Coordinates of C-alpha atoms in Angstrom, one line a residue:
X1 CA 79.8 33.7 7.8
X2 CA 82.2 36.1 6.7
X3 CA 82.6 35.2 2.5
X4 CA 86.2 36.2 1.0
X5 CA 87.4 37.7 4.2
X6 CA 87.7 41.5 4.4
X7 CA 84.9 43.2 7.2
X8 CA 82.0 41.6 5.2
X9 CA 79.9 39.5 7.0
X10 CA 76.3 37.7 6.4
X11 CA 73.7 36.7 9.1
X12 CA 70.7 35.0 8.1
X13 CA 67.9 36.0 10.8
X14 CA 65.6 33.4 11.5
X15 CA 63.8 35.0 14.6
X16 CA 61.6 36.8 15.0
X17 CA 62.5 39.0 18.6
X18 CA 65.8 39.3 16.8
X19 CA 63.9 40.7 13.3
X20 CA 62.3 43.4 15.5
X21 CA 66.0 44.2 17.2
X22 CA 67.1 45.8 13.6
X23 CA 64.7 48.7 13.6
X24 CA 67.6 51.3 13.4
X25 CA 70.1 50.1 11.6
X26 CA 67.6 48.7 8.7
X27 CA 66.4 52.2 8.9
X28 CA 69.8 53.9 7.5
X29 CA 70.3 51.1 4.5
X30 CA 66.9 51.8 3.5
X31 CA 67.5 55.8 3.5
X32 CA 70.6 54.5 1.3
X33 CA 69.3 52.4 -1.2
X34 CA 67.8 54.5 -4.3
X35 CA 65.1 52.0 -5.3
X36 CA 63.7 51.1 -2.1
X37 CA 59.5 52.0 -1.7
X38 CA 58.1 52.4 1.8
X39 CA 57.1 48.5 0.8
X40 CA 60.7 47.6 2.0
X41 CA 60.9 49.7 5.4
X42 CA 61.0 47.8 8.5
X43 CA 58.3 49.3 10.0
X44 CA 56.1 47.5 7.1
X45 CA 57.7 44.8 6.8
X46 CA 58.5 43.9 10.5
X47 CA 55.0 44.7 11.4
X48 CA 53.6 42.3 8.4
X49 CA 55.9 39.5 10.1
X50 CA 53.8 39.9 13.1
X51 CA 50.5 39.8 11.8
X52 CA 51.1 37.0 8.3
X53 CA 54.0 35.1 9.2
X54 CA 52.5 32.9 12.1
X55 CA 53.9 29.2 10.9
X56 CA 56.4 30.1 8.2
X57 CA 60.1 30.2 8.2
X58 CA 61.7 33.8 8.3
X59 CA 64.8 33.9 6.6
X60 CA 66.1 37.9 6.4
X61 CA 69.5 37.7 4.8
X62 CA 71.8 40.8 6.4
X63 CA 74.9 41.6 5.0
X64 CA 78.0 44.1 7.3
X65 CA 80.7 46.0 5.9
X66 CA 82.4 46.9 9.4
X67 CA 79.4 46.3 11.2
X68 CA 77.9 48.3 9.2
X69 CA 74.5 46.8 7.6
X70 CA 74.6 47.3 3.7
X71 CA 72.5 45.0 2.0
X72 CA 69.3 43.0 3.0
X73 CA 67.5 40.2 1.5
X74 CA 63.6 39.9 3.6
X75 CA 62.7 36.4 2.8
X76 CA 60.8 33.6 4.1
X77 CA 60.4 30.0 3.3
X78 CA 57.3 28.0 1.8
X79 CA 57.8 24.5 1.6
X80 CA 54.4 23.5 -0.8
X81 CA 54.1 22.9 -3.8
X82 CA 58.0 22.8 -3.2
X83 CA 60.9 24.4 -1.7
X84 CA 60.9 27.9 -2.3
X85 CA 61.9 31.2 -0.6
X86 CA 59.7 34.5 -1.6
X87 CA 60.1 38.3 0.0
X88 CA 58.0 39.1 2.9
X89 CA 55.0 41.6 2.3
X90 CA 53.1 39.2 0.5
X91 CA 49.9 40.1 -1.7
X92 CA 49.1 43.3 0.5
X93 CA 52.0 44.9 -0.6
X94 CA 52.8 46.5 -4.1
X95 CA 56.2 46.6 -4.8
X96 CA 59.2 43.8 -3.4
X97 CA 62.8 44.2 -3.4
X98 CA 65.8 43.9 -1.6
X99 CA 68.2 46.9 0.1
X100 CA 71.6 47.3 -1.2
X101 CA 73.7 50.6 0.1
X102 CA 73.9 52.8 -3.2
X103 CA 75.9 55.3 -0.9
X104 CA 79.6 53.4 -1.6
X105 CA 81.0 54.2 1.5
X106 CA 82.9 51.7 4.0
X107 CA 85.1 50.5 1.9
X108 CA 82.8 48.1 0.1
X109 CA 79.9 49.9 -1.2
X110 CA 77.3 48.7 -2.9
X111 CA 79.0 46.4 -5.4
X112 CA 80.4 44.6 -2.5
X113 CA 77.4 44.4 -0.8
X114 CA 74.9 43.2 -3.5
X115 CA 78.2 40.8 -4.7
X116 CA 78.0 39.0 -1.1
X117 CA 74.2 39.2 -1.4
X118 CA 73.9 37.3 -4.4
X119 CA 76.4 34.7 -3.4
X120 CA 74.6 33.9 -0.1
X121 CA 71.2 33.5 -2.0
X122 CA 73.4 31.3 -4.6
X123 CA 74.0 29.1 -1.5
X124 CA 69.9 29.3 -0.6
X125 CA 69.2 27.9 -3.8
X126 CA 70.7 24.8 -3.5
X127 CA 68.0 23.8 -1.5
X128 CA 64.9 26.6 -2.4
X129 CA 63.9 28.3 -5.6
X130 CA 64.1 32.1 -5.0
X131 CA 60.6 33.8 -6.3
X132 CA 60.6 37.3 -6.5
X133 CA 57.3 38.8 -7.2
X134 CA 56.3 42.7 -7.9
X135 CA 59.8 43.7 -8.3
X136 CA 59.7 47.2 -10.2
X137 CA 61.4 48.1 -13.4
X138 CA 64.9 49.1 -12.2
X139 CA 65.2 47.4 -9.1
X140 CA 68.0 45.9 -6.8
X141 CA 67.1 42.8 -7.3
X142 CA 66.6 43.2 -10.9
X143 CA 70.3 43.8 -10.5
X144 CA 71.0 40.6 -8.6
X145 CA 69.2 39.0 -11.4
X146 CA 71.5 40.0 -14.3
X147 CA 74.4 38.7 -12.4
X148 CA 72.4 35.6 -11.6
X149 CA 74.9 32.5 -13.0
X150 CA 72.2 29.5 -13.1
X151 CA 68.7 28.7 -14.4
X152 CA 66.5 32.0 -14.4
X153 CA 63.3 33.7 -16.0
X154 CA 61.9 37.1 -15.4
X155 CA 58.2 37.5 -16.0
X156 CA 55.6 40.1 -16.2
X157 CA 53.9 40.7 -12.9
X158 CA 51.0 43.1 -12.2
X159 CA 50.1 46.7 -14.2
X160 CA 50.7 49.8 -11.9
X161 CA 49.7 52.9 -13.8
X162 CA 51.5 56.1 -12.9
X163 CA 51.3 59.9 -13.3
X164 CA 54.1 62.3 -13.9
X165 CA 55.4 64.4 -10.7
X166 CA 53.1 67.7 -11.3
X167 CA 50.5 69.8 -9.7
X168 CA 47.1 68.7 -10.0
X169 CA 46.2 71.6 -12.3
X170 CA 48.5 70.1 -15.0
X171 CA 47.1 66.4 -14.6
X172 CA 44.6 67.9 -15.7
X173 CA 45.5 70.2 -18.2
X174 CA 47.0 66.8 -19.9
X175 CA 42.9 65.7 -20.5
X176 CA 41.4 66.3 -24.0
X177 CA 39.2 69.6 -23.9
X178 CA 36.1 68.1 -23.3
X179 CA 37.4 65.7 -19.8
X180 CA 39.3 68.7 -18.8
X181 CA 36.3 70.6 -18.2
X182 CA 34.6 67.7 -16.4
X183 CA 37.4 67.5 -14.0
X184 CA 37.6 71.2 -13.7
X185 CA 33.9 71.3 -12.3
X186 CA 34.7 68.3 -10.1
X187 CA 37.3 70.0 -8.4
X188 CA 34.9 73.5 -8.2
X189 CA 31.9 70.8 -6.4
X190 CA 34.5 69.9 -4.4
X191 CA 35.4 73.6 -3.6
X192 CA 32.0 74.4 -2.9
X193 CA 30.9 71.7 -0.4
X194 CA 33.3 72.9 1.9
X195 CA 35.3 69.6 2.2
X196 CA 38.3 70.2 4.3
X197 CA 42.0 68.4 3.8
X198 CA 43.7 67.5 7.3
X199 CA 46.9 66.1 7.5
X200 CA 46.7 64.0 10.9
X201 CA 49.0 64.5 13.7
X202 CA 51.3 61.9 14.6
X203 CA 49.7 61.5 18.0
X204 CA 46.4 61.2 16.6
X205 CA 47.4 58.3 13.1
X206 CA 46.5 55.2 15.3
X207 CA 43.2 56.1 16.0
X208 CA 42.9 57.6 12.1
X209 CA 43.9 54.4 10.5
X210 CA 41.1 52.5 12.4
X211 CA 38.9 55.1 11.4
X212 CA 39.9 54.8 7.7
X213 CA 39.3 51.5 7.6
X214 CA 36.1 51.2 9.2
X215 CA 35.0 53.8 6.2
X216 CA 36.8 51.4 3.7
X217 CA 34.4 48.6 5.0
X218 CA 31.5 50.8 5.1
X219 CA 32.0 52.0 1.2
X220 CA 31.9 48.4 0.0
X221 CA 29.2 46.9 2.2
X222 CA 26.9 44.7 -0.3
X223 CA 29.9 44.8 -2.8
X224 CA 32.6 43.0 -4.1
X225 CA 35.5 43.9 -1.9
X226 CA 39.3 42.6 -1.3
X227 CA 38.3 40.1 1.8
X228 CA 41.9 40.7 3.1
X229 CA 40.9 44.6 4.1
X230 CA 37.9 42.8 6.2
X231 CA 39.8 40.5 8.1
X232 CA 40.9 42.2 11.7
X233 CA 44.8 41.3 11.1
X234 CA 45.1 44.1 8.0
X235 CA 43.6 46.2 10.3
X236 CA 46.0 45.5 13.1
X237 CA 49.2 45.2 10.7
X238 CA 47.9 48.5 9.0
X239 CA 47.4 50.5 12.6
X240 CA 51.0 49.4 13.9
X241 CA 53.1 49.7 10.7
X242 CA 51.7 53.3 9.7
X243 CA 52.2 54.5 13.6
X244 CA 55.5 53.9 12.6
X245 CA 55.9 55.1 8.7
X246 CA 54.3 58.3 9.9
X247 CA 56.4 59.0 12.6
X248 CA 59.4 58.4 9.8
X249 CA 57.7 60.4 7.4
X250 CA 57.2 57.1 5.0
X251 CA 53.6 57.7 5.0
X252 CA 50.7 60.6 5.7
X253 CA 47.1 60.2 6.5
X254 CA 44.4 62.6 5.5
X255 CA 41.1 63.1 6.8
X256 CA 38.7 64.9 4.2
X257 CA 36.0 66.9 7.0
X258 CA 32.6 68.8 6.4
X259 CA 31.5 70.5 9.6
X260 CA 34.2 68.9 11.5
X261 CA 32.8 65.3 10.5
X262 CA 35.0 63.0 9.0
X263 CA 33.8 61.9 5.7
X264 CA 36.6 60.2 4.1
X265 CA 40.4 59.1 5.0
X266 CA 43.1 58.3 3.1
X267 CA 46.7 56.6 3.6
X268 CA 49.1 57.8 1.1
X269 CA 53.3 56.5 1.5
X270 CA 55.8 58.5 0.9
X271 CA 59.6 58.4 -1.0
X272 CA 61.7 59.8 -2.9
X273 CA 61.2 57.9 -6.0
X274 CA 57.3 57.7 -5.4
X275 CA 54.5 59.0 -3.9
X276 CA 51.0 56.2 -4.0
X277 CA 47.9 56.1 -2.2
X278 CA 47.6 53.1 -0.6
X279 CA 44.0 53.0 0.7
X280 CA 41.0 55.3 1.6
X281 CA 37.9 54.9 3.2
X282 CA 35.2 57.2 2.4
X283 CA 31.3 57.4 3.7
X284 CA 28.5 56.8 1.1
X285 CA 27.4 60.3 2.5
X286 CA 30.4 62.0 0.3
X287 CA 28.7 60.4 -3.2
X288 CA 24.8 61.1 -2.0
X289 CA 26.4 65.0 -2.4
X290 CA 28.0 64.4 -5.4
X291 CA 31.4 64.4 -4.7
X292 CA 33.8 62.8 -6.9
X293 CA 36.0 61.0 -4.4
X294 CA 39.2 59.7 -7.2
X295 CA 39.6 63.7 -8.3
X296 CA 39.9 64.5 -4.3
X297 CA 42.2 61.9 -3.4
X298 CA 44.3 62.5 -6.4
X299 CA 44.6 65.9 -5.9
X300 CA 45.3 65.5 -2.6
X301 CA 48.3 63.0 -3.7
X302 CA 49.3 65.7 -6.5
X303 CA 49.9 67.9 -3.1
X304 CA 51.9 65.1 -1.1
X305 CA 54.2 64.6 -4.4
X306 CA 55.3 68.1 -5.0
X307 CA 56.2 68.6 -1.1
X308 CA 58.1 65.3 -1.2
X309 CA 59.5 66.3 -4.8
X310 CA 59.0 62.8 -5.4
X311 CA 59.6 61.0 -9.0
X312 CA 56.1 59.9 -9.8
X313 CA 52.7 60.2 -8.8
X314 CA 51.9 56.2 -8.1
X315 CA 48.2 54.7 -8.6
X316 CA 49.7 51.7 -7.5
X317 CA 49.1 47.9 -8.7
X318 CA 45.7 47.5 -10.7
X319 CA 44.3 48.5 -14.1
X320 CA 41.0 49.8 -12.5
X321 CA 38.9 52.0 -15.4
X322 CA 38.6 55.0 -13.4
X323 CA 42.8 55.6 -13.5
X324 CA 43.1 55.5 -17.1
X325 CA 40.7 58.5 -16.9
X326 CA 44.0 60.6 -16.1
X327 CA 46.0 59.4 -19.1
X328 CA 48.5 57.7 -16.8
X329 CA 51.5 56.0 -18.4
X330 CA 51.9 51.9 -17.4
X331 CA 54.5 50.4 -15.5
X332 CA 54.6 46.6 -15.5
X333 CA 56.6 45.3 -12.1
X334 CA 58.7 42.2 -12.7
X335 CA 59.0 38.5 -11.7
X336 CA 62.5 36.9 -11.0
X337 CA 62.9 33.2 -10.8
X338 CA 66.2 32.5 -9.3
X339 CA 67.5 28.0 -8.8
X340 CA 70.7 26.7 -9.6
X341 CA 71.0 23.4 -11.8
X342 CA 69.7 21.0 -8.9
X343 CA 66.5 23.1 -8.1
X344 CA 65.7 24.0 -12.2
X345 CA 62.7 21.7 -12.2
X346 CA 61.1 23.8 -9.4
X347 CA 61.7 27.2 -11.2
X348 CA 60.0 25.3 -14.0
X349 CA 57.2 24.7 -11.8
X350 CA 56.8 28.2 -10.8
X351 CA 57.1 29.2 -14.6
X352 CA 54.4 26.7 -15.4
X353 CA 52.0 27.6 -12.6
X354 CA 52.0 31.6 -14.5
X355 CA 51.4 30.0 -17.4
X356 CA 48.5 28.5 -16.6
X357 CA 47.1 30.5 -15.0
X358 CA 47.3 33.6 -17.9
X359 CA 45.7 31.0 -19.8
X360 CA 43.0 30.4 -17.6
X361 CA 42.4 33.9 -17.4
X362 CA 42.4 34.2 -21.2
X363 CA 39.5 31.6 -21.4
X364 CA 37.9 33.3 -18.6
X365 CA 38.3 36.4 -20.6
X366 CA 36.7 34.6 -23.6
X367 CA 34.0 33.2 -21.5
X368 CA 32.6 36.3 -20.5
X369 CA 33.0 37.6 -24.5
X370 CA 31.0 35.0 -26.0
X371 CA 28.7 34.8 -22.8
X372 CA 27.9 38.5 -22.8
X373 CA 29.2 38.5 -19.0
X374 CA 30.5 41.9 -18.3
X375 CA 31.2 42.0 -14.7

């Protein structure tokens, strides 16, 4: 298709040999586009095809300016409860979006790109409610949104909690007196058992990741867990896609030794508007001697952000008790419900299916209160 003449064109990829072909050229948008997250590379999501998207029907929507890729929508179809098209990355992944060029050259630039973006998704819905989940505060598709010109709803989607961009001696100088201290001689029993950081080669990340998540499954065994992190195709997707990101310098893996044994590992990505831990592994070894494994890894992190000079410190999705120890600020990513007239029951259906289920939570919630349930 080539919309309104001029060098733009629009391909929508729908295979998936071809999806692997646009390693390179996905590569420079995604070095161009301000609010992308490693979450939108296509070493993540390419490698997340492979692994999750067995049966479904890909549906990457690439936009040229002179050849020259500018914007991307990564999409896929679901056909039940109805017709709808949703980002790839799934529940694994924290933050959705799509790439638009914010660098304005070509002639187009990015207002031409994200234009002939929205117009071809305009066309999708005639036929597919467009769901866009974990979408953060300020992204592309947040701006695709606001030009939307049928039926829409934004929602609130999960709580990330984040830190500002500063060593980890003022994260901790933030705490009241008496919390400061604690984490002061947390980080001195850290000192003092000798633990040492390793950033891990290039050469040597496919046998780490396996390695981190073999300590991820030992740390939980006999607790509650996320089964996905069990299940051998996270461990695949993670091995291949992180080979990649580290190469790229989208994401760093650290092994945490004592006497050259590896106790703990952690994967942390890496970008210029945020640096997150993604997921660590650690042996129940580390805890028997007292070490407190969130002040490691977050210092560790605090390190990772100020050689990145990243924007924020990311904990990532979840309201977990033991962030709020930090005093980080929240962030709440955003949902966009995108139909045009014919397809406004379906977005009505999506909006209906939150609904309930935040009330079904609430009387979940209220369950517990009145039943004295705590866990």
């Amino acid at each position: 298709m080539r919309p309104g003449g001029g060098d733009l064109s629009v391909e929508v990829c729908t295979d998936s040999v071809r999806f692997g072909e646009l390693g390179q050229e996905w590569e420079a948008l995604y070095r161009s586009s301000r609010t992308a997250t490693p979450f939108q590379s296509h070493a993540w999501l390419h490698s997340w095809w492979l692994s999750y998207g067995s049966g479904r029907g890909l549906c990457v929507v690439l936009v040229r300016d002179g050849g020259r890729l500018v914007a991307v929508a990564p999409l896929m179809r679901r056909w039940r409860p109805l017709p709808v098209l949703v980002p790839l990355g799934g529940s694994i992944s924290d933050f959705c979006d799509v790439l638009v060029d914010d660098g304005g050259g070509g002639g187009g630039g990015e207002g031409a790109g994200a234009r002939v973006l929205g117009d071809v998704l305009w066309r999708l819905a005639r036929t597919h409610v467009i769901d866009f989940r974990e979408a953060r505060p300020g992204s592309a598709v947040e701006r695709l949104y606001e030009r939307w010109p049928g039926p829409r709803r934004r929602l609130d989607d999960s709580l990330c909690l984040e830190l500002p961009p500063v060593p980890m001696d003022d994260i901790v100088g933030r705490l009241p007196g008496s919390r400061g201290q604690r984490a002061r001689a947390k980080i001195r029993k850290l000192d003092a058992l000798g633990i040492e950081r390793r950033i891990v080669p290039q050469n040597e990340v496919d046998g780490s990741v396996r390695r981190l998540v073999e300590l991820h499954q030992l740390q939980w065994e006999g607790r509650k867990v996320t089964t996905e992190h069990l299940r051998p195709r996270f461990s695949e997707h993670l091995t291949r896609s992180v080979s990649r990101m580290a190469r790229s310098g989208d994401a760093v893996v650290t092994e945490f030794r004592i006497d050259e044994t590896v106790l703990a590992a952690d994967l942390t990505f890496l970008s210029p508007r945020l640096v997150g831990g993604y997921l660590y592994g650690a042996h129940p070894d580390l805890r028997e001697r007292k070490a407190d494994i969130t002040t490691m890894l977050l210092r560790s992190c605090s390190e990772h952000v100020q050689e990145r000079a990243s924007g924020s410190l990311s904990l990532l999705r979840g309201d977990e008790p033991h962030k709020h120890h930090w005093r980080p600020h929240s962030v709440v990513n955003q949902r966009f419900v995108l139909a045009r007239p014919g397809t406004s029951a379906g977005l009505a259906l999506a909006v209906g299916d939150v609904t309930a289920r935040r009330l079904g939570k609430r009387a979940l919630r209220a369950w517990k209160a009145r039943s004295g349930d705590t866990s």
